[in-house]
CSV table of C-alpha atoms and ligand atoms in Angstrom, one decimal:
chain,number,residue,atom,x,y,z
H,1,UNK,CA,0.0,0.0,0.0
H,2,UNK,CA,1.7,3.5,-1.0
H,3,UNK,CA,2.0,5.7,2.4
H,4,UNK,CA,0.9,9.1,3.4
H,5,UNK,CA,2.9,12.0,0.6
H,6,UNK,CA,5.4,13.4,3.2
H,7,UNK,CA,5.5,16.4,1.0
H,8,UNK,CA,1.8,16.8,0.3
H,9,UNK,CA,-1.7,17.5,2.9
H,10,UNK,CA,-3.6,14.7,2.5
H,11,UNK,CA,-6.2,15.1,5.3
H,12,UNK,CA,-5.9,11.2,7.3
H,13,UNK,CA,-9.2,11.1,9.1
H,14,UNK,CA,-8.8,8.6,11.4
H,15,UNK,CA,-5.9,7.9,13.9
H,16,UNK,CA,-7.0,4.2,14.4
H,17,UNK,CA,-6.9,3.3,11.2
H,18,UNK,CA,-3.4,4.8,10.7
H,19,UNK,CA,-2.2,2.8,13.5
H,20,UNK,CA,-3.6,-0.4,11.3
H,21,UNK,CA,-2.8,0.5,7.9
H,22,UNK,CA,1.0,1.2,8.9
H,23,UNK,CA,1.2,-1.4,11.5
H,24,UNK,CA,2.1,0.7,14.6
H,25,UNK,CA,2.2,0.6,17.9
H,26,UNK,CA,-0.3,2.4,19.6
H,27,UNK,CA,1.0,4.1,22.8
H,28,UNK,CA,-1.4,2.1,25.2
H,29,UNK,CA,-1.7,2.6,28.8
H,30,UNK,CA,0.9,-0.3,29.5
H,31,UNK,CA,3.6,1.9,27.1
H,32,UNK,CA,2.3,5.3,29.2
H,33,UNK,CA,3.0,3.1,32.6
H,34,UNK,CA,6.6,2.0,31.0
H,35,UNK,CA,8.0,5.2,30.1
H,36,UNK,CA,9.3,6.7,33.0
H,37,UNK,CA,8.0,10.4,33.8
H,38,UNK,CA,5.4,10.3,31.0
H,39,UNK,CA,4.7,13.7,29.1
H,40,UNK,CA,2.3,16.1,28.7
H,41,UNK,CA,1.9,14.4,25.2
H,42,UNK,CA,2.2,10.6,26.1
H,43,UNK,CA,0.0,11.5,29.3
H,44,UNK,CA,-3.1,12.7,27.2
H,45,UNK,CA,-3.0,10.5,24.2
H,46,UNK,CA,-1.5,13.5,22.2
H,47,UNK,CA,1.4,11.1,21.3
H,48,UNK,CA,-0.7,8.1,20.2
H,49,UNK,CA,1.8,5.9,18.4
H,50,UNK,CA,5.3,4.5,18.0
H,51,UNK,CA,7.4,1.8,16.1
H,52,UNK,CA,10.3,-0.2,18.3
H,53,UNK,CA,9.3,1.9,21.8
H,54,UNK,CA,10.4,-1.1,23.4
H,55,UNK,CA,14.0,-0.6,22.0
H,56,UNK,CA,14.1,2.8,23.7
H,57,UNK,CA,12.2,1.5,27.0
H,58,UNK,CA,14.9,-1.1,27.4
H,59,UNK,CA,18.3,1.4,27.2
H,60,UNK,CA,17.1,4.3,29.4
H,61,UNK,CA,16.2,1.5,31.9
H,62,UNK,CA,19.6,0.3,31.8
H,63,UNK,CA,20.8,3.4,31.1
H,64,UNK,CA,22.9,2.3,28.0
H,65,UNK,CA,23.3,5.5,25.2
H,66,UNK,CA,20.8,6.0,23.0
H,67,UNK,CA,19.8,9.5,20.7
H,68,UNK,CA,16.9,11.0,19.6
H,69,UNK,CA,17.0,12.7,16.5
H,70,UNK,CA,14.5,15.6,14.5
H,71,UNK,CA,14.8,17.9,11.2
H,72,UNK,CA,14.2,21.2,10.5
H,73,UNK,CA,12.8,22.5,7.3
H,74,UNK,CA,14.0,25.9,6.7
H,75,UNK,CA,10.8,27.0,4.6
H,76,UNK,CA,9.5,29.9,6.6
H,77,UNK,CA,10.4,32.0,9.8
H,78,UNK,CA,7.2,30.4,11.4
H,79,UNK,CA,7.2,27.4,12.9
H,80,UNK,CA,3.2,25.5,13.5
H,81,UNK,CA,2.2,24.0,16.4
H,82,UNK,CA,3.2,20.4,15.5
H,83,UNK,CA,6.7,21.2,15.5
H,84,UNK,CA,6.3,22.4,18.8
H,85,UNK,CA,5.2,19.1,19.9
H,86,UNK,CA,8.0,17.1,18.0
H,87,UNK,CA,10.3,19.8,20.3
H,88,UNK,CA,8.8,19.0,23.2
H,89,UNK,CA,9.3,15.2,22.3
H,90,UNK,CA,13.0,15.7,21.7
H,91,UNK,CA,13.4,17.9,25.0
H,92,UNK,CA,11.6,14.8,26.9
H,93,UNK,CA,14.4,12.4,25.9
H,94,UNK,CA,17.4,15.1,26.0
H,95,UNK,CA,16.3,15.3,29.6
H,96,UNK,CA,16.3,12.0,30.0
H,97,UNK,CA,19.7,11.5,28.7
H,98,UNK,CA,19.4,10.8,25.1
H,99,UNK,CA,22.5,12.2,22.8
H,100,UNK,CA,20.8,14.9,20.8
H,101,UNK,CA,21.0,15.6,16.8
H,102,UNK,CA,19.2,18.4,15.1
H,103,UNK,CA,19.7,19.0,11.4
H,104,UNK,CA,18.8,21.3,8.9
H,105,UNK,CA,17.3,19.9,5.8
H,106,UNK,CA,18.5,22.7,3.4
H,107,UNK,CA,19.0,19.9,0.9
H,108,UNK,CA,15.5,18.5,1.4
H,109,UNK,CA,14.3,21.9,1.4
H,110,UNK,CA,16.3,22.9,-1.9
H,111,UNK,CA,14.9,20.0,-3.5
H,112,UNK,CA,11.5,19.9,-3.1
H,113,UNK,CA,10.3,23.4,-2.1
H,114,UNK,CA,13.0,25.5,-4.0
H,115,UNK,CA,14.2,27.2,-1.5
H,116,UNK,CA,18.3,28.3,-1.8
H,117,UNK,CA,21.1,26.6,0.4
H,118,UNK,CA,22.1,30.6,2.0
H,119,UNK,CA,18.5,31.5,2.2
H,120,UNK,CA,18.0,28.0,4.2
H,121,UNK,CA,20.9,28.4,6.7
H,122,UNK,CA,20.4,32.5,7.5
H,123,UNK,CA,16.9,31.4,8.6
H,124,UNK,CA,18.1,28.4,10.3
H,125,UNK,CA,20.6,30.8,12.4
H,126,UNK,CA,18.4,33.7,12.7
H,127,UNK,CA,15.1,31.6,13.7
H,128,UNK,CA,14.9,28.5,13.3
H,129,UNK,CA,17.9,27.1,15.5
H,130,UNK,CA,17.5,30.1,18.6
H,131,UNK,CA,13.5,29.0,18.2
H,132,UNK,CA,14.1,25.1,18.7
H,133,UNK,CA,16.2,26.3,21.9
H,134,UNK,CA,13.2,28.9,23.2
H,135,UNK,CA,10.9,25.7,23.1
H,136,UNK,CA,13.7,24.0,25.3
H,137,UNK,CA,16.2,22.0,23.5
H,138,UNK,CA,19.6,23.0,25.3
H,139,UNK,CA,22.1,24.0,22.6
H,140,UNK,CA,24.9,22.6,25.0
H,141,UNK,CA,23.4,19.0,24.7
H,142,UNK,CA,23.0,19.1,21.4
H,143,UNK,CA,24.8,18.5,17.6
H,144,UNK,CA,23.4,20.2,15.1
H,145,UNK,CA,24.2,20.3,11.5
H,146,UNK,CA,23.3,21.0,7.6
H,147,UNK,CA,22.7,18.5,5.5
H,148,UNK,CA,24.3,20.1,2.8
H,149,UNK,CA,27.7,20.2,5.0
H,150,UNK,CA,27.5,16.5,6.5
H,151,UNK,CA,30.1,14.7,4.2
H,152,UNK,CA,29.1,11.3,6.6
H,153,UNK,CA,24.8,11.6,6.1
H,154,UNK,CA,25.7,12.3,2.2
H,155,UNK,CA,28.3,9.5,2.2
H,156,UNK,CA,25.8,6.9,4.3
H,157,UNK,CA,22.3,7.8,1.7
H,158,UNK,CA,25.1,7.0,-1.4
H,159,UNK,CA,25.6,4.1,0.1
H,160,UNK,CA,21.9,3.1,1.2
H,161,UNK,CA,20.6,3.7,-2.7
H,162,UNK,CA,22.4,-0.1,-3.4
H,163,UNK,CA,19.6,-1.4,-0.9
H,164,UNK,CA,16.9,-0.2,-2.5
H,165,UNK,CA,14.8,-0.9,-5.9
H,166,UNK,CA,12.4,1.5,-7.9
H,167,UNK,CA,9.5,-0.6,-7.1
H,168,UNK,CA,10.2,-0.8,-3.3
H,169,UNK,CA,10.9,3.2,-3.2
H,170,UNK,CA,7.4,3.5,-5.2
H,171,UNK,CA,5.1,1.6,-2.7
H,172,UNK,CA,6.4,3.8,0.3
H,173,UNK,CA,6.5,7.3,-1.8
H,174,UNK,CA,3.5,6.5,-4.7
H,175,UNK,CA,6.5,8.1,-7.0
H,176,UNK,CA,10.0,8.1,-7.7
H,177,UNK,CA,10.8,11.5,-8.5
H,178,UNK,CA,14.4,12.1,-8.4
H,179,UNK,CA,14.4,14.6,-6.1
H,180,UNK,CA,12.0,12.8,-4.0
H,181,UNK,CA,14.4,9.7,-4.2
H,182,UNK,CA,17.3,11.9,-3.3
H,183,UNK,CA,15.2,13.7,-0.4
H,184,UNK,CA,14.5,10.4,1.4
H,185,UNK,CA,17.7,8.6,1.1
H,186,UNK,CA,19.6,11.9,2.6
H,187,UNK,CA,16.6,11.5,5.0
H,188,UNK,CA,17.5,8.5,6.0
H,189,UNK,CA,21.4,8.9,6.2
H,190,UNK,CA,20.0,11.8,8.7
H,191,UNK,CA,18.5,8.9,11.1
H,192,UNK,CA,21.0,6.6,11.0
H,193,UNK,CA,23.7,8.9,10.9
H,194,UNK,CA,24.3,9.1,14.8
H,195,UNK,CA,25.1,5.6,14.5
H,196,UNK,CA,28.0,6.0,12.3
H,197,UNK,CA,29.3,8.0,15.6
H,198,UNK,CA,28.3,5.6,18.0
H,199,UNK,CA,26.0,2.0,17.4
H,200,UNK,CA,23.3,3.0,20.1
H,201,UNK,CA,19.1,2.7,19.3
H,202,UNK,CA,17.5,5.8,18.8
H,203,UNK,CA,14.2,7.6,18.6
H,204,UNK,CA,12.6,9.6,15.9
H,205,UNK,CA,9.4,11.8,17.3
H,206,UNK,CA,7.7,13.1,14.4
H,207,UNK,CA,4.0,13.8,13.3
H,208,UNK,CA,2.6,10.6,11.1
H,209,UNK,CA,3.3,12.9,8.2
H,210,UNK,CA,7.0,11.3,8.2
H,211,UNK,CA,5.8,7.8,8.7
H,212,UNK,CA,7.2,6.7,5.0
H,213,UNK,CA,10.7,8.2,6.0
H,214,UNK,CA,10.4,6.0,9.0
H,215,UNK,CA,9.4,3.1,7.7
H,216,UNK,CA,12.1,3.6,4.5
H,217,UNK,CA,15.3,3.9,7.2
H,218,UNK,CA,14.1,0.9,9.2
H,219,UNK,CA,13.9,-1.1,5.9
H,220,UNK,CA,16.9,0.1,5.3
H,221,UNK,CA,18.7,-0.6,8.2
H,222,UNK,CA,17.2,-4.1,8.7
H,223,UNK,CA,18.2,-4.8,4.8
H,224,UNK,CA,21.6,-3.7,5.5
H,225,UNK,CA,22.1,-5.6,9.5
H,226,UNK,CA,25.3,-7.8,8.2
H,227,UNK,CA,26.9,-4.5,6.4
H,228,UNK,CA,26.3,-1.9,8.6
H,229,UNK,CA,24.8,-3.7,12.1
H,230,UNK,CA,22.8,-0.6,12.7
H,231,UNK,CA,19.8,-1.2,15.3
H,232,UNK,CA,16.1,-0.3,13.4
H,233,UNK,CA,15.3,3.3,14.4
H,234,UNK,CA,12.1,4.0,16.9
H,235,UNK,CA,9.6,6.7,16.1
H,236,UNK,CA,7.2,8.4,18.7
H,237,UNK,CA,4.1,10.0,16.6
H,238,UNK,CA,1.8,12.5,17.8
H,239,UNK,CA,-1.5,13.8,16.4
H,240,UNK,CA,-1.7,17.0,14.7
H,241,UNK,CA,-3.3,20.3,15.9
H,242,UNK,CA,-6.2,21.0,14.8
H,243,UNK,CA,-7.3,23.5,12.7
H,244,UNK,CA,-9.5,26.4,14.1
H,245,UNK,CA,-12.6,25.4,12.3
H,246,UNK,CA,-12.3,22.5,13.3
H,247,UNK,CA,-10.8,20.7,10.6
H,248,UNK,CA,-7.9,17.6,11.8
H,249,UNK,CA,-4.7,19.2,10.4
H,250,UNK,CA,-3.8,23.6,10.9
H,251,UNK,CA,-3.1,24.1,7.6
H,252,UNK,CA,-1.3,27.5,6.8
H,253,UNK,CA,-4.0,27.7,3.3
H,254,UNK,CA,-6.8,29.8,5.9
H,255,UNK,CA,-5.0,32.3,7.7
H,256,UNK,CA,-8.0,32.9,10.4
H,257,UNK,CA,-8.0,29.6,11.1
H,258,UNK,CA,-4.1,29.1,11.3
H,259,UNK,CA,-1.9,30.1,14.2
H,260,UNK,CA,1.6,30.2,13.7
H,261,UNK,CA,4.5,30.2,16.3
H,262,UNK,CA,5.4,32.9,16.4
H,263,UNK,CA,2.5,35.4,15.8
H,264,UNK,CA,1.4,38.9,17.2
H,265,UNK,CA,0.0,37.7,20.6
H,266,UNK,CA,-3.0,40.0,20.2
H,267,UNK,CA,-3.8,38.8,16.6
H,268,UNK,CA,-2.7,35.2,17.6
H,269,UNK,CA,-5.4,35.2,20.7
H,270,UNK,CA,-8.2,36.7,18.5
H,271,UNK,CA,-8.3,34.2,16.0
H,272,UNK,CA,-9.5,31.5,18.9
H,273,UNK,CA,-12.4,33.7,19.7
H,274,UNK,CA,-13.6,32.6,16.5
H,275,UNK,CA,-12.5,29.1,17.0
H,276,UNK,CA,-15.1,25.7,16.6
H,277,UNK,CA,-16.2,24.7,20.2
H,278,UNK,CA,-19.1,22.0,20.2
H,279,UNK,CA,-20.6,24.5,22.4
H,280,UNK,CA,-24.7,24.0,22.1
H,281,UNK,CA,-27.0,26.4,19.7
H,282,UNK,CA,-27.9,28.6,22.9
H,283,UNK,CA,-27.0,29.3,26.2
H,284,UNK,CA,-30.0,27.7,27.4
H,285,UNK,CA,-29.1,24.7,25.9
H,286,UNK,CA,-25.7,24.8,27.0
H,287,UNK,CA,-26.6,25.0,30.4
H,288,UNK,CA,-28.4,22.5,30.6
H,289,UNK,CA,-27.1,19.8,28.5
H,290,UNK,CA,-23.4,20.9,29.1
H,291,UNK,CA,-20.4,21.3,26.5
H,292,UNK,CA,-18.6,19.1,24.3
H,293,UNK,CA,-14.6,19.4,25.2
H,294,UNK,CA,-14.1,16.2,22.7
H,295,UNK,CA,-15.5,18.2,20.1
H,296,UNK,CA,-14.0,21.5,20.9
H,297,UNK,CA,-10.9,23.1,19.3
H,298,UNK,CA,-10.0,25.4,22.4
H,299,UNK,CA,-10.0,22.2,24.4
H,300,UNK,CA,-7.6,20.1,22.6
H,301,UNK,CA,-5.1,23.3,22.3
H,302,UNK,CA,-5.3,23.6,26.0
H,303,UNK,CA,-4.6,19.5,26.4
H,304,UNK,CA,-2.2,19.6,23.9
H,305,UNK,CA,-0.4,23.2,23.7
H,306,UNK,CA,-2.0,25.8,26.6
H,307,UNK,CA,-2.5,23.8,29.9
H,308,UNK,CA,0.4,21.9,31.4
H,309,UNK,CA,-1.2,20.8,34.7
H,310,UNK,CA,-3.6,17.8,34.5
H,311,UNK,CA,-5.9,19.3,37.6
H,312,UNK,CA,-6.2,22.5,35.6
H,313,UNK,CA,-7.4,20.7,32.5
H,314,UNK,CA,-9.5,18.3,34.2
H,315,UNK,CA,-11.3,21.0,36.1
H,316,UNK,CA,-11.8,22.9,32.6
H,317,UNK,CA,-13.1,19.3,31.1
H,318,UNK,CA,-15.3,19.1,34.4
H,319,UNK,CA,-16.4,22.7,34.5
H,320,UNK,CA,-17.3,22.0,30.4
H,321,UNK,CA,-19.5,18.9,30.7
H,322,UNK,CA,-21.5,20.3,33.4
H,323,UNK,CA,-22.5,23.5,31.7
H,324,UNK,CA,-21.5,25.9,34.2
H,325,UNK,CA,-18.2,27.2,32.0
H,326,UNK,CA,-19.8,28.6,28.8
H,327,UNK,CA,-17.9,28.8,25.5
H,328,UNK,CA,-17.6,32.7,25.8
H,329,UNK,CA,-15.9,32.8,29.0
H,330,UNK,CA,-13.7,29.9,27.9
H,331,UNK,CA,-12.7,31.6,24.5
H,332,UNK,CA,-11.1,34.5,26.7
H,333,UNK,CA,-9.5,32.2,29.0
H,334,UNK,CA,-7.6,30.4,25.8
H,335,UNK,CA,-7.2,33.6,24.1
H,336,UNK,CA,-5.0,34.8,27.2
H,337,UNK,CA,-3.0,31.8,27.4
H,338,UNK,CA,-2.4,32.2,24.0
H,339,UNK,CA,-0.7,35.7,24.3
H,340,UNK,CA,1.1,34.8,26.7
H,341,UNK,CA,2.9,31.6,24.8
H,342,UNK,CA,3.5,34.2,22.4
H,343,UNK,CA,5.2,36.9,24.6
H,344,UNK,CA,7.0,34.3,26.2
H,345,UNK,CA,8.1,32.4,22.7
H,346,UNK,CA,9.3,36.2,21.7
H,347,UNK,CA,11.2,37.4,24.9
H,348,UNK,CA,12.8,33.4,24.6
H,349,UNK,CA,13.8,33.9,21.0
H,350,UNK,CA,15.9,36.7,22.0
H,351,UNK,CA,17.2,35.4,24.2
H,352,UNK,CA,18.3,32.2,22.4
H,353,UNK,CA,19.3,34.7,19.2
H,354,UNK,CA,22.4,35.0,21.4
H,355,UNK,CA,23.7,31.4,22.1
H,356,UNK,CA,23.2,30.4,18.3
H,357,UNK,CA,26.7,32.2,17.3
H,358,UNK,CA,28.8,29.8,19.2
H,359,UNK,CA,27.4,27.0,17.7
H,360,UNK,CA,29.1,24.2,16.4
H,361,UNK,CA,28.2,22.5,13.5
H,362,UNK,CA,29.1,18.7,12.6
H,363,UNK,CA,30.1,18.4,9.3
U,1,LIG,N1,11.4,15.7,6.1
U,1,LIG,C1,11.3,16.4,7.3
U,1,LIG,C2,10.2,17.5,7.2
U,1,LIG,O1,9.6,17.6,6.2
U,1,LIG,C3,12.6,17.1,7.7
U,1,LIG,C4,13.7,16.1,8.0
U,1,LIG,C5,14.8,15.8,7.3
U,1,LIG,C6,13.7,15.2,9.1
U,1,LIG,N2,15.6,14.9,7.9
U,1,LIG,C7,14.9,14.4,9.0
U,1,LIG,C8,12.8,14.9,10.2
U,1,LIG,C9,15.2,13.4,10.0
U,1,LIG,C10,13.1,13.9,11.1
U,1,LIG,C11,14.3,13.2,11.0
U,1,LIG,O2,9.9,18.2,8.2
């Protein structure tokens, strides 16, 4: 079966079925009860699949080395709210002891959206890099890099190509583009790459978008066992924010229903007053039949963005159900939290503008 188009927006209805169709694991309670100080994400079901979790369960148990691994793609000086929660992933296992990689996929980028190598790395240095380190990845931790500059992730996808036929490259990708074909295999060198350092397991977190990349390097690597030994990368996948109106990916095509990161905190807060709710066709009605919070936009950007303390967001669910906290109210509740990630993201960014220029980059 051909995957999901990493570079296209296919809306995927239905996380279930993703977990079927692409034979995941779904991060069950028994996964959330493994992993030791579960996160915000793995504690409400925002990260809601994996591939070889047990791989990564197993060395930060023993306490053996393992990395984690994630990509930037220099396209814009925005960066949406499911990056955010792929950050948040890679800050979970940095603190828990993971070595660290980021890259930037100015290659990837230059490929298949056009954009140039310098134009890549001056936002890379200038946002992309100082914003990955205001949503909490320490810089000192960490090994960062540019594809375009990494002779030993250029060297390893050479290599890889051997391993891999047209037809098997077309059920994963549904094409074979050359710049698709180039794209992946540099995307894979990216994932295995730390292992060329150091043979240790390692964990992808990315949104199911990359699921084809995933499944493509741990093909890959189990193909390639007796050359290379490399142990089959893990992923950690989490849902995607929804869009304002409702719909089950923010895409950037409707501006009021988009919210970037980062935005004017004023305009960024306003657009949620306007936001889909579930909320019941009159007050009347809302009161006494309650609100919907699994329906309701503002309520899965408080579970998985706005509201970090469970009580907080159980009391909100609570408050919802029984009818006494109407939509209105709630909307200005979200809309403040809102401007205040964004002040905070901006007076961060600054801050992290400065660290960036000491930065070593792996080459
Ligand atoms: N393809 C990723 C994206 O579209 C970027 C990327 C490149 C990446 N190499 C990676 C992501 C390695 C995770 C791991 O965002």
């Amino acid at each position: 079966m051909a995957g999901i188009d990493p570079w296209g927006s296919a809306l995927v209805q239905d996380y279930l079925r993703l977990i079927k169709d692409f034979g995941l694991e779904p991060f069950d309670a028994r996964m959330l009860n493994a992993f030791p100080e579960p996160s915000r994400q793995m504690r409400r079901g925002v990260a809601f699949a994996g591939q070889g979790l047990k791989d990564i369960l197993g060395v930060m148990k023993s306490r053996k080395p393992f990395y984690v691994l994630t990509g930037i793609m220099p396209t814009s000086e925005r960066l949406h709210f499911g990056n955010k929660l792929v950050i948040e992933n890679v800050r979970y296992f940095q603190e828990r002891g993971a070595r660290t990689f980021v890259l930037v996929a100015d290659l990837e980028a230059a490929v298949t959206r056009g954009v140039e190598l310098e134009d890549a790395r001056k936002r890379a240095m200038d946002f992309h890099i100082p914003a990955y380190i205001a949503l909490g990845i320490d810089p000192e931790k960490t090994t960062f890099y540019f594809q375009s500059e990494n002779d030993s992730v250029r060297n390893l996808a050479y290599l890889m190509s051997a391993h891999v036929t047209k037809n098997e490259f077309e059920a994963i990708y549904g094409s074979t583009e050359p710049g698709k074909v180039f794209a992946s295999l540099t995307q894979v060198g990216d994932i295995l790459y730390p292992q060329s350092i150091e043979k240790m397991p390692g964990v992808i977190p990315v949104g199911i978008d990359q699921s084809p990349h995933i499944r493509f390097s741990r093909d890959l690597a189990r193909r390639t066992k007796g050359k290379f030994g490399f142990f089959l990368p893990s992923a950690l996948y989490n849902k995607f924010t929804p869009s304002l109106d409702g719909g089950f990916k923010m895409s950037k095509s409707v501006p009021q229903h988009y919210v970037s990161i980062p935005e004017e905190p004023k305009s960024a807060g306003r657009k949620l007053l306007n936001a889909f709710t579930g909320g019941r066709n009159t007050i009347e009605e809302q009161k006494r039949l309650g609100g919907q919070p699994e329906k309701c936009v503002i309520f899965e950007l408080y579970k998985q963005h706005l509201v970090e303390d469970d009580k907080e967001l159980q009391k909100i669910y609570g408050d919802c159900r029984s009818g006494k906290l109407l939509c209105g109210e709630d909307k200005q509740h979200a809309c403040r939290l809102m401007e205040t990630f964004m002040a905070e993201f901006n007076r961060k960014l600054e801050k992290a503008r400065k660290r960036v220029k000491h930065l070593a980059f792996a080459r």
